[in-house]
Short mmCIF file of C-alpha atoms in Angstrom, two decimals:
data_model
loop_
_atom_site.label_atom_id
_atom_site.label_comp_id
_atom_site.label_asym_id
_atom_site.label_seq_id
_atom_site.Cartn_x
_atom_site.Cartn_y
_atom_site.Cartn_z
CA MET D 13 0.00 0.00 0.00
CA ASN D 14 1.12 3.48 -0.78
CA GLN D 15 1.54 5.33 2.52
CA GLU D 16 0.66 8.66 0.87
CA LYS D 17 -2.88 7.45 0.12
CA HIS D 18 -3.62 6.65 3.74
CA LYS D 19 -5.98 9.02 5.47
CA LYS D 20 -4.71 10.41 8.77
CA ILE D 21 -7.20 10.49 11.62
CA LEU D 22 -6.54 11.61 15.17
CA LEU D 23 -8.29 9.92 18.09
CA ILE D 24 -8.36 12.07 21.22
CA ASN D 25 -9.46 10.60 24.53
CA GLY D 26 -9.93 13.16 27.24
CA VAL D 27 -10.08 13.36 30.96
CA ASN D 28 -10.29 10.11 32.98
CA LEU D 29 -10.38 7.85 29.92
CA ASN D 30 -6.97 6.55 30.97
CA LEU D 31 -9.00 4.74 33.67
CA LEU D 32 -10.96 2.60 31.18
CA GLY D 33 -11.13 -0.95 32.44
CA MET D 34 -10.86 0.21 36.06
CA ARG D 35 -13.36 3.05 36.48
CA GLU D 36 -17.02 2.14 36.88
CA PRO D 37 -16.86 -1.13 34.92
CA GLU D 38 -20.65 -1.42 35.07
CA ILE D 39 -20.77 1.66 32.79
CA TYR D 40 -17.50 1.49 30.85
CA GLY D 41 -16.65 -2.23 30.81
CA SER D 42 -13.33 -3.97 31.43
CA THR D 43 -11.45 -3.09 28.24
CA THR D 44 -8.48 -0.82 28.89
CA LEU D 45 -7.68 2.26 26.82
CA LYS D 46 -4.55 0.57 25.47
CA MET D 47 -6.61 -2.43 24.32
CA LEU D 48 -9.20 -0.15 22.71
CA GLU D 49 -6.58 1.93 20.91
CA SER D 50 -4.77 -1.17 19.60
CA HIS D 51 -8.03 -2.54 18.25
CA LEU D 52 -8.92 0.74 16.55
CA VAL D 53 -5.47 1.13 14.99
CA GLU D 54 -5.95 -2.34 13.44
CA CYS D 55 -9.44 -1.40 12.23
CA GLY D 56 -7.94 1.70 10.67
CA LYS D 57 -5.22 -0.24 8.86
CA ALA D 58 -7.89 -2.40 7.24
CA CYS D 59 -9.39 0.79 5.75
CA ASP D 60 -6.09 2.46 4.76
CA ILE D 61 -6.27 4.81 7.72
CA ASP D 62 -3.36 5.88 9.86
CA LEU D 63 -4.98 6.33 13.27
CA ILE D 64 -2.95 8.43 15.68
CA THR D 65 -4.08 8.16 19.28
CA MET D 66 -3.62 10.34 22.33
CA GLN D 67 -5.13 10.71 25.78
CA SER D 68 -4.80 13.59 28.17
CA ASN D 69 -6.30 14.76 31.42
CA ARG D 70 -5.07 18.27 30.60
CA GLU D 71 -7.33 20.56 28.60
CA TYR D 72 -4.44 22.55 27.13
CA GLU D 73 -2.80 19.38 25.73
CA ILE D 74 -6.02 18.51 23.92
CA VAL D 75 -6.25 22.05 22.54
CA GLU D 76 -2.63 21.88 21.37
CA ALA D 77 -3.24 18.47 19.73
CA ILE D 78 -6.18 19.93 17.81
CA HIS D 79 -4.05 22.89 16.70
CA ALA D 80 -1.19 20.61 15.64
CA ALA D 81 -3.60 18.39 13.70
CA LYS D 82 -3.94 21.06 11.02
CA GLN D 83 -0.15 21.29 10.60
CA ASN D 84 0.18 17.48 10.60
CA ASN D 85 -2.31 17.00 7.75
CA ILE D 86 -4.87 15.26 9.93
CA GLU D 87 -8.03 14.92 7.86
CA GLY D 88 -10.47 14.06 10.64
CA ILE D 89 -10.68 13.78 14.40
CA ILE D 90 -12.59 11.51 16.75
CA ILE D 91 -12.88 12.88 20.28
CA ASN D 92 -14.22 11.56 23.52
CA PRO D 93 -13.62 14.63 25.67
CA GLY D 94 -14.92 13.02 28.84
CA ALA D 95 -16.02 15.65 31.36
CA PHE D 96 -14.49 18.40 29.19
CA THR D 97 -17.60 17.91 27.02
CA HIS D 98 -19.59 19.90 29.55
CA THR D 99 -17.03 22.54 30.45
CA SER D 100 -14.54 23.34 27.69
CA ILE D 101 -15.12 26.36 25.53
CA ALA D 102 -11.37 26.20 24.78
CA ILE D 103 -11.70 22.81 23.04
CA ARG D 104 -14.75 24.11 21.15
CA ASP D 105 -12.81 27.17 19.96
CA ALA D 106 -9.87 24.99 18.91
CA PHE D 107 -12.15 22.96 16.63
CA LEU D 108 -13.67 26.13 15.18
CA GLY D 109 -10.16 27.47 14.56
CA VAL D 110 -8.80 24.49 12.61
CA GLU D 111 -11.96 23.57 10.69
CA ILE D 112 -11.13 19.84 10.68
CA PRO D 113 -14.18 17.57 10.59
CA PHE D 114 -14.73 15.71 13.84
CA VAL D 115 -17.00 13.20 15.51
CA GLU D 116 -17.81 13.44 19.21
CA ILE D 117 -18.23 10.14 21.03
CA HIS D 118 -19.40 9.05 24.45
CA ILE D 119 -19.30 5.45 25.69
CA SER D 120 -22.31 5.81 27.97
CA ASN D 121 -25.66 7.35 27.17
CA VAL D 122 -25.01 10.73 28.72
CA PHE D 123 -28.71 11.59 28.40
CA SER D 124 -29.66 8.84 30.83
CA ARG D 125 -27.21 10.10 33.43
CA GLU D 126 -26.99 13.25 35.56
CA SER D 127 -28.56 16.35 34.03
CA PHE D 128 -25.24 18.24 33.85
CA ARG D 129 -24.05 15.61 31.35
CA HIS D 130 -26.84 16.56 28.94
CA THR D 131 -25.00 19.68 27.76
CA SER D 132 -22.12 19.50 25.29
CA TYR D 133 -20.06 22.43 24.09
CA LEU D 134 -19.09 20.39 21.01
CA SER D 135 -22.20 18.63 19.68
CA ASP D 136 -23.59 21.55 17.70
CA ILE D 137 -20.33 21.99 15.75
CA ALA D 138 -19.48 18.28 15.37
CA ASN D 139 -20.02 16.45 12.09
CA GLY D 140 -21.48 13.58 14.10
CA VAL D 141 -22.19 12.54 17.67
CA ILE D 142 -22.22 8.92 18.85
CA VAL D 143 -23.64 8.30 22.31
CA GLY D 144 -24.36 5.21 24.36
CA CYS D 145 -23.03 2.49 22.04
CA GLY D 146 -20.32 1.38 24.45
CA LEU D 147 -16.84 0.88 23.05
CA TYR D 148 -18.37 -0.19 19.74
CA GLY D 149 -19.19 3.50 19.31
CA TYR D 150 -15.51 4.10 18.55
CA GLU D 151 -15.71 1.81 15.53
CA LEU D 152 -18.86 3.64 14.43
CA ALA D 153 -17.02 6.95 14.86
CA LEU D 154 -14.11 5.66 12.78
CA LEU D 155 -16.46 4.60 9.99
CA ASN D 156 -18.35 7.89 10.24
CA ILE D 157 -15.31 10.17 10.06
CA THR D 158 -13.87 8.07 7.22
CA ASN D 159 -17.08 8.53 5.27
CA ILE D 160 -17.12 12.24 6.00
CA ILE D 161 -13.57 12.84 4.77
CA SER D 162 -13.79 10.39 1.85
CA ASN D 163 -16.99 11.84 0.46
CA LYS D 164 -16.49 15.34 1.73
CA TYR D 165 -19.81 14.78 3.50
CA SER D 166 -20.85 17.13 6.24
CA ASN D 167 -24.11 17.13 8.12
CA LYS D 168 -23.69 20.80 8.98
#
């Protein structure tokens, strides 16, 4: 395969997602973040996608990764911002600044949880939002962002 034809997608996992497999397994399951990322990288390879992964509990590192994505020719982003979903105008502004299509994902159904989780600072500017599909939602997000960048599709 010609490396130049591979699409580059960035997967960002935000605050507390480093605890996957340990934190609230009744909600998030027993799969660790490392296991999830390895699986998704393999899924990406099957579709000629170079999936770059990162996780941070620091808002500014996520903002900087979004900024750098433009310079690194990232064509699409998948983000599970964790609790930053409900608090981060900075992450929202970073996405508006780089104009890279992105899909927001949440493992749990945030709408069946506490009311403060019902508000997202990203959903209205995202190209797609996947909620409550468990870890399978990441595969759906990967397929969705691939379709968006391949077909130049946008639901906006």
